Amino acid sequence: MAPRELYMERELLPAKYEPKLEKKVALEAAARIRRFVEDRLSKDLNMVMSPAPLAFESTSKINDDLDGSEAMKAVQFHIANIPRDRGVVKEKEEAEQFGLDAEVVQSLANWKRCMLKFFDFAPGSGLFCASTSIRKGYKGDTTHSNVAEQWDWEVRITEDQRNERFLKETVRKLWTIIKDAEKMITTTYGIPPSLPADLYFTTAEELHAAWPDADVHERETQACKKWGAIFIVGMGWPLKDGSPPEEVRSPSYDDWTLNGDIIVKHPVTGYRHELSSMGIRVDAATLKKQLEHRNMTYLESKPYHAAVLNDELPLSMGGGIGISRLVMLLLQTGHIGEVSVGVWHDAHFHQAKALGIDIIPDRLIPGIL
């Protein structure tokens, strides 16, 4: 195979790019967006902001396994829990008694539901976190960083709210927050709005029928070009004609018939731009069915999964909103690295720089910083 000429594909890069704001002003604007959204999540969804874990004990299987592939496995490490005196080199280490294996958070989907029980939230209330995770399986591009930031949120619901109507009501509340944040940025910084007034609700089956020869991202891009912003209802099950799912989802948290993504057209790249993934969470019957479909019934004995199967956790709805993705959208930057700090290859920095894109660096790089 011939070597790759460029780190990023040309079609994903903005042409004739000029940032809307000077770098320091963009930093201030990003902070405003964060404060605005966190305040509105608290008020509009009746949630309390919670501290977020950076890692989980590995054997609990409470972490998000994303699509379940080897590439998307969580970053793992060992905690020895052995006392060490600073500056003292011991000839023989103390025997390890309390060591444990841990892994870096990929998302807080399962953990948040457990916290609804821990904090005894009533139906109609919940919590959210500003979480940071490492996605080592991602190849960095204009909208994907291997260091991901999101508002992870979870609200307790009742049995009669486990339906598509309630799902859409909640999606519309989040869309109102996003639109109001856009108005705030337009008023404060003069960046013209790019989002439509309303979301268009569709399904994976409808998108597949409309663009049968396109791959998943291409048909989502076409839908966003047509409607501006969409919410795809029902992601996880294979399509009726046997085609793969719109997106492979973990079987452990979302009910695959009552979940979905908010995706918009990015005003600079012109490409699909996923902002949020959410869903009504599995009950005992749904979890069992989805684990069986994915041949993952071995998880049924794990603490979190067993608690769901035994009806020991509250019914809930939750999701994640990409913090850097939303900031990138509202400030109309051409690259997610302009509003967040990831770990990028030198070639990535230089290719972006040549197009007028200043990625925030994590280190000193000749020609960049």
mmCIF file of C-alpha atoms in Angstrom:
data_model
loop_
_atom_site.group_PDB
_atom_site.id
_atom_site.type_symbol
_atom_site.label_atom_id
_atom_site.label_comp_id
_atom_site.label_asym_id
_atom_site.label_seq_id
_atom_site.Cartn_x
_atom_site.Cartn_y
_atom_site.Cartn_z
ATOM 1 C CA MET A 1 0.000 0.000 0.000
ATOM 2 C CA ALA A 2 1.324 3.437 -0.915
ATOM 3 C CA PRO A 3 2.015 5.773 2.004
ATOM 4 C CA ARG A 4 -0.730 8.246 2.862
ATOM 5 C CA GLU A 5 0.047 11.645 1.375
ATOM 6 C CA LEU A 6 -1.882 13.602 3.989
ATOM 7 C CA TYR A 7 -2.954 12.831 7.528
ATOM 8 C CA MET A 8 -6.500 14.120 6.981
ATOM 9 C CA GLU A 9 -8.670 13.494 3.939
ATOM 10 C CA ARG A 10 -9.125 16.637 1.841
ATOM 11 C CA GLU A 11 -12.911 16.342 1.642
ATOM 12 C CA LEU A 12 -13.204 16.746 5.425
ATOM 13 C CA LEU A 13 -11.174 19.959 5.518
ATOM 14 C CA PRO A 14 -12.669 23.438 5.118
ATOM 15 C CA ALA A 15 -11.741 25.369 1.975
ATOM 16 C CA LYS A 16 -10.645 29.037 2.207
ATOM 17 C CA TYR A 17 -10.899 28.958 5.979
ATOM 18 C CA GLU A 18 -10.796 32.057 8.157
ATOM 19 C CA PRO A 19 -11.740 31.741 11.826
ATOM 20 C CA LYS A 20 -14.649 33.903 12.957
ATOM 21 C CA LEU A 21 -12.876 34.944 16.161
ATOM 22 C CA GLU A 22 -9.296 35.669 17.208
ATOM 23 C CA LYS A 23 -7.862 32.831 19.307
ATOM 24 C CA LYS A 24 -8.084 34.493 22.707
ATOM 25 C CA VAL A 25 -11.616 35.747 22.032
ATOM 26 C CA ALA A 26 -12.620 32.235 20.950
ATOM 27 C CA LEU A 27 -11.296 30.927 24.272
ATOM 28 C CA GLU A 28 -13.540 33.367 26.118
ATOM 29 C CA ALA A 29 -16.528 32.507 23.909
ATOM 30 C CA ALA A 30 -16.041 28.792 24.533
ATOM 31 C CA ALA A 31 -16.132 29.399 28.284
ATOM 32 C CA ARG A 32 -19.369 31.372 27.861
ATOM 33 C CA ILE A 33 -20.956 28.476 25.984
ATOM 34 C CA ARG A 34 -19.965 26.015 28.689
ATOM 35 C CA ARG A 35 -21.434 28.169 31.450
ATOM 36 C CA PHE A 36 -24.606 28.847 29.458
ATOM 37 C CA VAL A 37 -25.317 25.195 28.654
ATOM 38 C CA GLU A 38 -24.533 23.957 32.166
ATOM 39 C CA ASP A 39 -26.892 26.540 33.654
ATOM 40 C CA ARG A 40 -29.676 25.555 31.251
ATOM 41 C CA LEU A 41 -29.197 21.809 31.761
ATOM 42 C CA SER A 42 -29.671 22.428 35.464
ATOM 43 C CA LYS A 43 -32.818 24.510 34.980
ATOM 44 C CA ASP A 44 -34.513 22.979 31.929
ATOM 45 C CA LEU A 45 -33.965 19.312 32.810
ATOM 46 C CA ASN A 46 -33.980 19.718 36.603
ATOM 47 C CA MET A 47 -30.479 18.312 37.041
ATOM 48 C CA VAL A 48 -27.635 18.834 39.506
ATOM 49 C CA MET A 49 -24.023 18.965 38.340
ATOM 50 C CA SER A 50 -21.992 16.103 39.805
ATOM 51 C CA PRO A 51 -18.284 15.296 39.993
ATOM 52 C CA ALA A 52 -17.226 12.806 37.327
ATOM 53 C CA PRO A 53 -14.914 9.793 37.659
ATOM 54 C CA LEU A 54 -11.826 9.582 35.455
ATOM 55 C CA ALA A 55 -11.513 5.799 35.759
ATOM 56 C CA PHE A 56 -13.391 2.664 36.813
ATOM 57 C CA GLU A 57 -12.332 -0.598 38.435
ATOM 58 C CA SER A 58 -12.049 -2.933 35.438
ATOM 59 C CA THR A 59 -13.868 -6.099 36.503
ATOM 60 C CA SER A 60 -17.127 -4.254 37.278
ATOM 61 C CA LYS A 61 -17.809 -3.752 33.526
ATOM 62 C CA ILE A 62 -19.552 -0.487 34.319
ATOM 63 C CA ASN A 63 -17.538 1.321 31.649
ATOM 64 C CA ASP A 64 -18.930 1.945 28.167
ATOM 65 C CA ASP A 65 -17.510 -0.575 25.685
ATOM 66 C CA LEU A 66 -18.576 1.656 22.738
ATOM 67 C CA ASP A 67 -18.941 -0.627 19.702
ATOM 68 C CA GLY A 68 -17.319 -3.584 21.508
ATOM 69 C CA SER A 69 -14.362 -3.815 19.121
ATOM 70 C CA GLU A 70 -10.760 -4.411 20.186
ATOM 71 C CA ALA A 71 -9.762 -0.993 18.803
ATOM 72 C CA MET A 72 -12.295 0.735 21.046
ATOM 73 C CA LYS A 73 -11.232 -1.009 24.257
ATOM 74 C CA ALA A 74 -10.646 1.307 27.196
ATOM 75 C CA VAL A 75 -7.125 2.365 28.197
ATOM 76 C CA GLN A 76 -6.152 0.164 31.149
ATOM 77 C CA PHE A 77 -3.709 0.551 34.026
ATOM 78 C CA HIS A 78 -2.841 -1.087 37.341
ATOM 79 C CA ILE A 79 -3.015 0.511 40.785
ATOM 80 C CA ALA A 80 -0.641 -1.243 43.191
ATOM 81 C CA ASN A 81 -1.817 0.543 46.373
ATOM 82 C CA ILE A 82 1.625 0.106 47.957
ATOM 83 C CA PRO A 83 2.930 2.877 50.266
ATOM 84 C CA ARG A 84 6.055 4.560 48.932
ATOM 85 C CA ASP A 85 8.236 7.088 50.745
ATOM 86 C CA ARG A 86 9.153 10.015 48.552
ATOM 87 C CA GLY A 87 12.757 10.009 47.428
ATOM 88 C CA VAL A 88 13.442 6.607 48.988
ATOM 89 C CA VAL A 89 14.417 3.682 46.786
ATOM 90 C CA LYS A 90 13.612 0.423 48.516
ATOM 91 C CA GLU A 91 15.605 -2.712 47.795
ATOM 92 C CA LYS A 92 12.447 -4.753 48.124
ATOM 93 C CA GLU A 93 8.909 -3.532 47.494
ATOM 94 C CA GLU A 94 6.187 -4.311 49.975
ATOM 95 C CA ALA A 95 3.994 -7.218 48.895
ATOM 96 C CA GLU A 96 0.897 -6.091 47.042
ATOM 97 C CA GLN A 97 -2.335 -6.841 48.908
ATOM 98 C CA PHE A 98 -4.810 -4.267 47.642
ATOM 99 C CA GLY A 99 -3.853 -3.867 44.008
ATOM 100 C CA LEU A 100 -6.527 -3.521 41.365
ATOM 101 C CA ASP A 101 -6.867 -3.052 37.630
ATOM 102 C CA ALA A 102 -8.594 0.069 36.385
ATOM 103 C CA GLU A 103 -9.546 1.602 33.054
ATOM 104 C CA VAL A 104 -10.042 5.141 31.815
ATOM 105 C CA VAL A 105 -13.635 6.298 31.370
ATOM 106 C CA GLN A 106 -15.109 6.016 27.865
ATOM 107 C CA SER A 107 -18.505 7.343 28.932
ATOM 108 C CA LEU A 108 -20.514 7.491 32.140
ATOM 109 C CA ALA A 109 -23.706 5.928 30.748
ATOM 110 C CA ASN A 110 -23.991 3.030 33.197
ATOM 111 C CA TRP A 111 -22.444 4.824 36.177
ATOM 112 C CA LYS A 112 -24.913 7.731 36.024
ATOM 113 C CA ARG A 113 -27.884 5.401 36.347
ATOM 114 C CA CYS A 114 -26.341 3.915 39.477
ATOM 115 C CA MET A 115 -25.881 7.445 40.848
ATOM 116 C CA LEU A 116 -29.597 8.127 40.465
ATOM 117 C CA LYS A 117 -30.088 5.396 43.050
ATOM 118 C CA PHE A 118 -27.133 6.456 45.224
ATOM 119 C CA PHE A 119 -28.397 10.060 45.506
ATOM 120 C CA ASP A 120 -32.049 8.978 45.618
ATOM 121 C CA PHE A 121 -33.230 11.231 42.789
ATOM 122 C CA ALA A 122 -37.004 11.386 42.327
ATOM 123 C CA PRO A 123 -38.619 10.907 38.883
ATOM 124 C CA GLY A 124 -38.189 14.063 36.804
ATOM 125 C CA SER A 125 -34.803 14.950 38.314
ATOM 126 C CA GLY A 126 -31.232 13.830 37.831
ATOM 127 C CA LEU A 127 -27.591 14.748 37.397
ATOM 128 C CA PHE A 128 -25.030 15.678 34.778
ATOM 129 C CA CYS A 129 -21.229 15.778 34.627
ATOM 130 C CA ALA A 130 -18.619 17.447 32.472
ATOM 131 C CA SER A 131 -16.654 14.287 31.693
ATOM 132 C CA THR A 132 -13.359 13.657 29.924
ATOM 133 C CA SER A 133 -12.587 10.325 28.292
ATOM 134 C CA ILE A 134 -9.856 8.831 26.146
ATOM 135 C CA ARG A 135 -10.927 7.171 22.888
ATOM 136 C CA LYS A 136 -7.700 5.550 21.725
ATOM 137 C CA GLY A 137 -9.445 3.884 18.783
ATOM 138 C CA TYR A 138 -10.310 7.181 17.119
ATOM 139 C CA LYS A 139 -8.255 8.487 14.205
ATOM 140 C CA GLY A 140 -8.100 12.223 14.692
ATOM 141 C CA ASP A 141 -9.811 14.404 12.102
ATOM 142 C CA THR A 142 -11.726 17.675 11.983
ATOM 143 C CA THR A 143 -14.444 16.468 14.384
ATOM 144 C CA HIS A 144 -12.838 13.503 16.188
ATOM 145 C CA SER A 145 -10.267 13.782 18.956
ATOM 146 C CA ASN A 146 -8.885 10.934 21.026
ATOM 147 C CA VAL A 147 -9.582 13.081 24.086
ATOM 148 C CA ALA A 148 -13.356 13.501 24.245
ATOM 149 C CA GLU A 149 -15.306 15.936 26.412
ATOM 150 C CA GLN A 150 -19.037 15.702 26.951
ATOM 151 C CA TRP A 151 -21.855 16.639 29.234
ATOM 152 C CA ASP A 152 -23.018 13.245 30.471
ATOM 153 C CA TRP A 153 -26.572 13.514 31.825
ATOM 154 C CA GLU A 154 -29.170 11.187 33.341
ATOM 155 C CA VAL A 155 -32.748 11.765 34.529
ATOM 156 C CA ARG A 156 -34.978 9.370 36.426
ATOM 157 C CA ILE A 157 -38.241 8.531 34.636
ATOM 158 C CA THR A 158 -41.371 6.458 35.211
ATOM 159 C CA GLU A 159 -42.598 3.370 33.391
ATOM 160 C CA ASP A 160 -45.203 5.347 31.437
ATOM 161 C CA GLN A 161 -42.448 7.627 30.070
ATOM 162 C CA ARG A 162 -40.648 4.788 28.314
ATOM 163 C CA ASN A 163 -42.009 5.752 24.890
ATOM 164 C CA GLU A 164 -41.093 7.658 21.743
ATOM 165 C CA ARG A 165 -43.259 10.656 22.660
ATOM 166 C CA PHE A 166 -41.253 11.307 25.839
ATOM 167 C CA LEU A 167 -37.981 10.726 23.973
ATOM 168 C CA LYS A 168 -38.902 13.423 21.435
ATOM 169 C CA GLU A 169 -40.070 15.835 24.142
ATOM 170 C CA THR A 170 -36.672 15.593 25.813
ATOM 171 C CA VAL A 171 -34.829 15.956 22.514
ATOM 172 C CA ARG A 172 -36.773 19.170 21.840
ATOM 173 C CA LYS A 173 -35.774 20.550 25.262
ATOM 174 C CA LEU A 174 -32.109 19.955 24.428
ATOM 175 C CA TRP A 175 -32.566 21.504 20.982
ATOM 176 C CA THR A 176 -34.012 24.636 22.615
ATOM 177 C CA ILE A 177 -30.899 24.911 24.794
ATOM 178 C CA ILE A 178 -28.649 24.543 21.723
ATOM 179 C CA LYS A 179 -30.624 27.154 19.762
ATOM 180 C CA ASP A 180 -30.592 29.590 22.682
ATOM 181 C CA ALA A 181 -26.832 29.130 23.050
ATOM 182 C CA GLU A 182 -26.503 29.965 19.351
ATOM 183 C CA LYS A 183 -28.554 33.167 19.870
ATOM 184 C CA MET A 184 -26.293 34.136 22.772
ATOM 185 C CA ILE A 185 -23.178 33.731 20.615
ATOM 186 C CA THR A 186 -24.743 35.675 17.727
ATOM 187 C CA THR A 187 -25.706 38.532 20.044
ATOM 188 C CA THR A 188 -22.346 38.612 21.841
ATOM 189 C CA TYR A 189 -19.893 37.949 19.020
ATOM 190 C CA GLY A 190 -21.805 38.607 15.795
ATOM 191 C CA ILE A 191 -21.386 35.086 14.418
ATOM 192 C CA PRO A 192 -24.393 34.483 12.124
ATOM 193 C CA PRO A 193 -26.690 31.587 13.090
ATOM 194 C CA SER A 194 -26.507 28.408 11.020
ATOM 195 C CA LEU A 195 -29.051 26.097 12.653
ATOM 196 C CA PRO A 196 -32.680 25.642 11.556
ATOM 197 C CA ALA A 197 -35.473 26.547 13.972
ATOM 198 C CA ASP A 198 -36.527 22.929 14.398
ATOM 199 C CA LEU A 199 -35.084 19.435 14.231
ATOM 200 C CA TYR A 200 -36.365 16.994 11.631
ATOM 201 C CA PHE A 201 -37.179 13.618 13.190
ATOM 202 C CA THR A 202 -36.395 10.599 11.034
ATOM 203 C CA THR A 203 -35.386 6.948 11.428
ATOM 204 C CA ALA A 204 -32.484 4.803 10.304
ATOM 205 C CA GLU A 205 -34.889 2.899 8.033
ATOM 206 C CA GLU A 206 -36.087 6.114 6.352
ATOM 207 C CA LEU A 207 -32.546 7.337 5.724
ATOM 208 C CA HIS A 208 -31.550 3.982 4.267
ATOM 209 C CA ALA A 209 -34.596 4.007 1.972
ATOM 210 C CA ALA A 210 -33.897 7.576 0.815
ATOM 211 C CA TRP A 211 -30.190 6.983 0.058
ATOM 212 C CA PRO A 212 -29.839 3.190 -0.387
ATOM 213 C CA ASP A 213 -26.460 3.317 -2.141
ATOM 214 C CA ALA A 214 -24.789 5.659 0.338
ATOM 215 C CA ASP A 215 -22.821 4.597 3.392
ATOM 216 C CA VAL A 216 -24.024 5.623 6.848
ATOM 217 C CA HIS A 217 -22.136 8.907 7.122
ATOM 218 C CA GLU A 218 -22.913 9.922 3.563
ATOM 219 C CA ARG A 219 -26.664 9.457 3.982
ATOM 220 C CA GLU A 220 -26.544 11.345 7.279
ATOM 221 C CA THR A 221 -24.667 14.148 5.506
ATOM 222 C CA GLN A 222 -27.265 14.205 2.738
ATOM 223 C CA ALA A 223 -30.075 14.340 5.300
ATOM 224 C CA CYS A 224 -28.380 17.234 7.112
ATOM 225 C CA LYS A 225 -27.962 19.109 3.832
ATOM 226 C CA LYS A 226 -31.675 18.625 3.159
ATOM 227 C CA TRP A 227 -33.085 19.457 6.609
ATOM 228 C CA GLY A 228 -30.230 21.252 8.402
ATOM 229 C CA ALA A 229 -30.583 19.265 11.616
ATOM 230 C CA ILE A 230 -31.968 15.786 12.269
ATOM 231 C CA PHE A 231 -32.674 13.396 15.091
ATOM 232 C CA ILE A 232 -32.421 9.737 14.058
ATOM 233 C CA VAL A 233 -34.764 7.585 16.150
ATOM 234 C CA GLY A 234 -33.780 3.965 16.772
ATOM 235 C CA MET A 235 -30.086 3.053 16.467
ATOM 236 C CA GLY A 236 -28.572 -0.328 17.265
ATOM 237 C CA TRP A 237 -30.667 -3.022 15.574
ATOM 238 C CA PRO A 238 -29.843 -4.251 12.040
ATOM 239 C CA LEU A 239 -32.088 -2.761 9.347
ATOM 240 C CA LYS A 240 -35.075 -4.672 7.983
ATOM 241 C CA ASP A 241 -33.289 -5.637 4.762
ATOM 242 C CA GLY A 242 -30.403 -7.146 6.730
ATOM 243 C CA SER A 243 -28.105 -4.133 6.391
ATOM 244 C CA PRO A 244 -25.892 -3.316 9.393
ATOM 245 C CA PRO A 245 -27.260 -0.959 12.053
ATOM 246 C CA GLU A 246 -27.049 2.787 11.506
ATOM 247 C CA GLU A 247 -24.525 2.632 14.318
ATOM 248 C CA VAL A 248 -23.321 -0.246 16.494
ATOM 249 C CA ARG A 249 -24.321 0.552 20.069
ATOM 250 C CA SER A 250 -23.519 -1.020 23.398
ATOM 251 C CA PRO A 251 -26.355 -3.344 24.468
ATOM 252 C CA SER A 252 -26.038 -2.261 28.094
ATOM 253 C CA TYR A 253 -27.645 1.165 28.362
ATOM 254 C CA ASP A 254 -29.895 2.497 25.545
ATOM 255 C CA ASP A 255 -33.045 0.735 24.400
ATOM 256 C CA TRP A 256 -32.219 0.501 20.685
ATOM 257 C CA THR A 257 -35.820 1.351 19.717
ATOM 258 C CA LEU A 258 -35.946 4.449 21.962
ATOM 259 C CA ASN A 259 -32.640 6.181 21.338
ATOM 260 C CA GLY A 260 -31.003 8.370 18.732
ATOM 261 C CA ASP A 261 -28.571 11.096 17.706
ATOM 262 C CA ILE A 262 -28.813 14.825 17.059
ATOM 263 C CA ILE A 263 -26.804 15.505 13.899
ATOM 264 C CA VAL A 264 -26.504 18.851 12.105
ATOM 265 C CA LYS A 265 -24.825 20.275 9.027
ATOM 266 C CA HIS A 266 -21.625 22.029 10.041
ATOM 267 C CA PRO A 267 -21.525 25.501 8.425
ATOM 268 C CA VAL A 268 -17.794 25.351 7.653
ATOM 269 C CA THR A 269 -17.161 21.742 6.611
ATOM 270 C CA GLY A 270 -20.629 21.152 5.115
ATOM 271 C CA TYR A 271 -20.422 17.659 6.612
ATOM 272 C CA ARG A 272 -22.545 15.776 9.176
ATOM 273 C CA HIS A 273 -21.754 16.982 12.685
ATOM 274 C CA GLU A 274 -22.956 14.775 15.541
ATOM 275 C CA LEU A 275 -23.780 16.770 18.661
ATOM 276 C CA SER A 276 -25.520 14.354 20.966
ATOM 277 C CA SER A 277 -26.383 10.712 21.502
ATOM 278 C CA MET A 278 -29.116 9.784 23.968
ATOM 279 C CA GLY A 279 -31.841 7.326 24.772
ATOM 280 C CA ILE A 280 -34.315 5.850 27.162
ATOM 281 C CA ARG A 281 -32.359 3.236 29.067
ATOM 282 C CA VAL A 282 -32.877 -0.503 28.976
ATOM 283 C CA ASP A 283 -35.235 -2.255 31.338
ATOM 284 C CA ALA A 284 -34.688 -5.892 32.312
ATOM 285 C CA ALA A 285 -36.417 -7.371 29.240
ATOM 286 C CA THR A 286 -34.686 -5.047 26.769
ATOM 287 C CA LEU A 287 -31.231 -5.595 28.267
ATOM 288 C CA LYS A 288 -31.631 -9.358 28.088
ATOM 289 C CA LYS A 289 -32.783 -9.189 24.460
ATOM 290 C CA GLN A 290 -29.932 -6.911 23.381
ATOM 291 C CA LEU A 291 -27.266 -8.940 25.205
ATOM 292 C CA GLU A 292 -28.539 -12.081 23.510
ATOM 293 C CA HIS A 293 -28.413 -10.391 20.098
ATOM 294 C CA ARG A 294 -24.785 -9.368 20.633
ATOM 295 C CA ASN A 295 -23.797 -12.741 22.162
ATOM 296 C CA MET A 296 -22.811 -10.970 25.367
ATOM 297 C CA THR A 297 -24.944 -12.801 27.920
ATOM 298 C CA TYR A 298 -21.763 -13.392 29.966
ATOM 299 C CA LEU A 299 -22.279 -9.839 31.231
ATOM 300 C CA GLU A 300 -25.530 -10.777 32.981
ATOM 301 C CA SER A 301 -23.655 -11.714 36.164
ATOM 302 C CA LYS A 302 -21.759 -8.410 36.397
ATOM 303 C CA PRO A 303 -22.978 -6.040 39.134
ATOM 304 C CA TYR A 304 -24.473 -3.334 36.912
ATOM 305 C CA HIS A 305 -26.134 -5.730 34.473
ATOM 306 C CA ALA A 306 -27.459 -7.930 37.272
ATOM 307 C CA ALA A 307 -28.927 -4.859 38.971
ATOM 308 C CA VAL A 308 -30.821 -3.906 35.798
ATOM 309 C CA LEU A 309 -32.035 -7.474 35.259
ATOM 310 C CA ASN A 310 -33.257 -7.638 38.870
ATOM 311 C CA ASP A 311 -35.037 -4.240 38.636
ATOM 312 C CA GLU A 312 -32.743 -2.757 41.292
ATOM 313 C CA LEU A 313 -31.904 0.464 39.428
ATOM 314 C CA PRO A 314 -34.241 3.362 38.587
ATOM 315 C CA LEU A 315 -35.703 3.652 35.101
ATOM 316 C CA SER A 316 -33.964 6.507 33.346
ATOM 317 C CA MET A 317 -33.162 8.446 30.212
ATOM 318 C CA GLY A 318 -29.744 9.885 29.529
ATOM 319 C CA GLY A 319 -27.088 10.730 27.032
ATOM 320 C CA GLY A 320 -24.074 12.790 26.168
ATOM 321 C CA ILE A 321 -23.634 16.170 24.497
ATOM 322 C CA GLY A 322 -20.248 16.729 22.907
ATOM 323 C CA ILE A 323 -18.825 19.833 24.591
ATOM 324 C CA SER A 324 -16.103 20.539 22.042
ATOM 325 C CA ARG A 325 -18.415 19.528 19.182
ATOM 326 C CA LEU A 326 -21.016 22.089 20.281
ATOM 327 C CA VAL A 327 -18.421 24.818 20.823
ATOM 328 C CA MET A 328 -16.908 24.062 17.408
ATOM 329 C CA LEU A 329 -20.342 24.353 15.822
ATOM 330 C CA LEU A 330 -21.407 27.598 17.512
ATOM 331 C CA LEU A 331 -18.052 29.328 16.949
ATOM 332 C CA GLN A 332 -17.973 27.896 13.408
ATOM 333 C CA THR A 333 -14.389 26.648 13.649
ATOM 334 C CA GLY A 334 -12.984 24.330 11.022
ATOM 335 C CA HIS A 335 -11.438 21.860 13.449
ATOM 336 C CA ILE A 336 -12.283 20.495 16.893
ATOM 337 C CA GLY A 337 -8.660 21.081 17.932
ATOM 338 C CA GLU A 338 -9.265 24.844 17.831
ATOM 339 C CA VAL A 339 -11.517 24.536 20.893
ATOM 340 C CA SER A 340 -10.081 21.503 22.726
ATOM 341 C CA VAL A 341 -6.741 19.882 23.501
ATOM 342 C CA GLY A 342 -6.121 16.434 22.052
ATOM 343 C CA VAL A 343 -3.046 14.375 21.232
ATOM 344 C CA TRP A 344 -2.326 14.802 17.538
ATOM 345 C CA HIS A 345 0.465 13.659 15.218
ATOM 346 C CA ASP A 346 2.907 16.355 14.069
ATOM 347 C CA ALA A 347 1.647 15.846 10.512
ATOM 348 C CA HIS A 348 -1.859 16.728 11.681
ATOM 349 C CA PHE A 349 -0.708 20.054 13.147
ATOM 350 C CA HIS A 350 1.237 21.023 10.027
ATOM 351 C CA GLN A 351 -1.498 20.044 7.578
ATOM 352 C CA ALA A 352 -4.029 22.097 9.541
ATOM 353 C CA LYS A 353 -1.643 25.057 9.875
ATOM 354 C CA ALA A 354 -1.207 25.222 6.104
ATOM 355 C CA LEU A 355 -4.971 25.762 5.810
ATOM 356 C CA GLY A 356 -5.101 28.511 8.430
ATOM 357 C CA ILE A 357 -6.250 26.219 11.256
ATOM 358 C CA ASP A 358 -4.448 26.723 14.568
ATOM 359 C CA ILE A 359 -4.883 23.562 16.646
ATOM 360 C CA ILE A 360 -4.284 24.097 20.363
ATOM 361 C CA PRO A 361 -1.054 22.133 21.008
ATOM 362 C CA ASP A 362 -0.343 19.728 23.833
ATOM 363 C CA ARG A 363 3.423 20.183 23.434
ATOM 364 C CA LEU A 364 6.128 22.290 21.782
ATOM 365 C CA ILE A 365 6.262 21.575 18.044
ATOM 366 C CA PRO A 366 8.695 23.327 15.656
ATOM 367 C CA GLY A 367 6.733 25.544 13.307
ATOM 368 C CA ILE A 368 3.623 25.390 15.487
ATOM 369 C CA LEU A 369 4.722 26.691 18.897
#
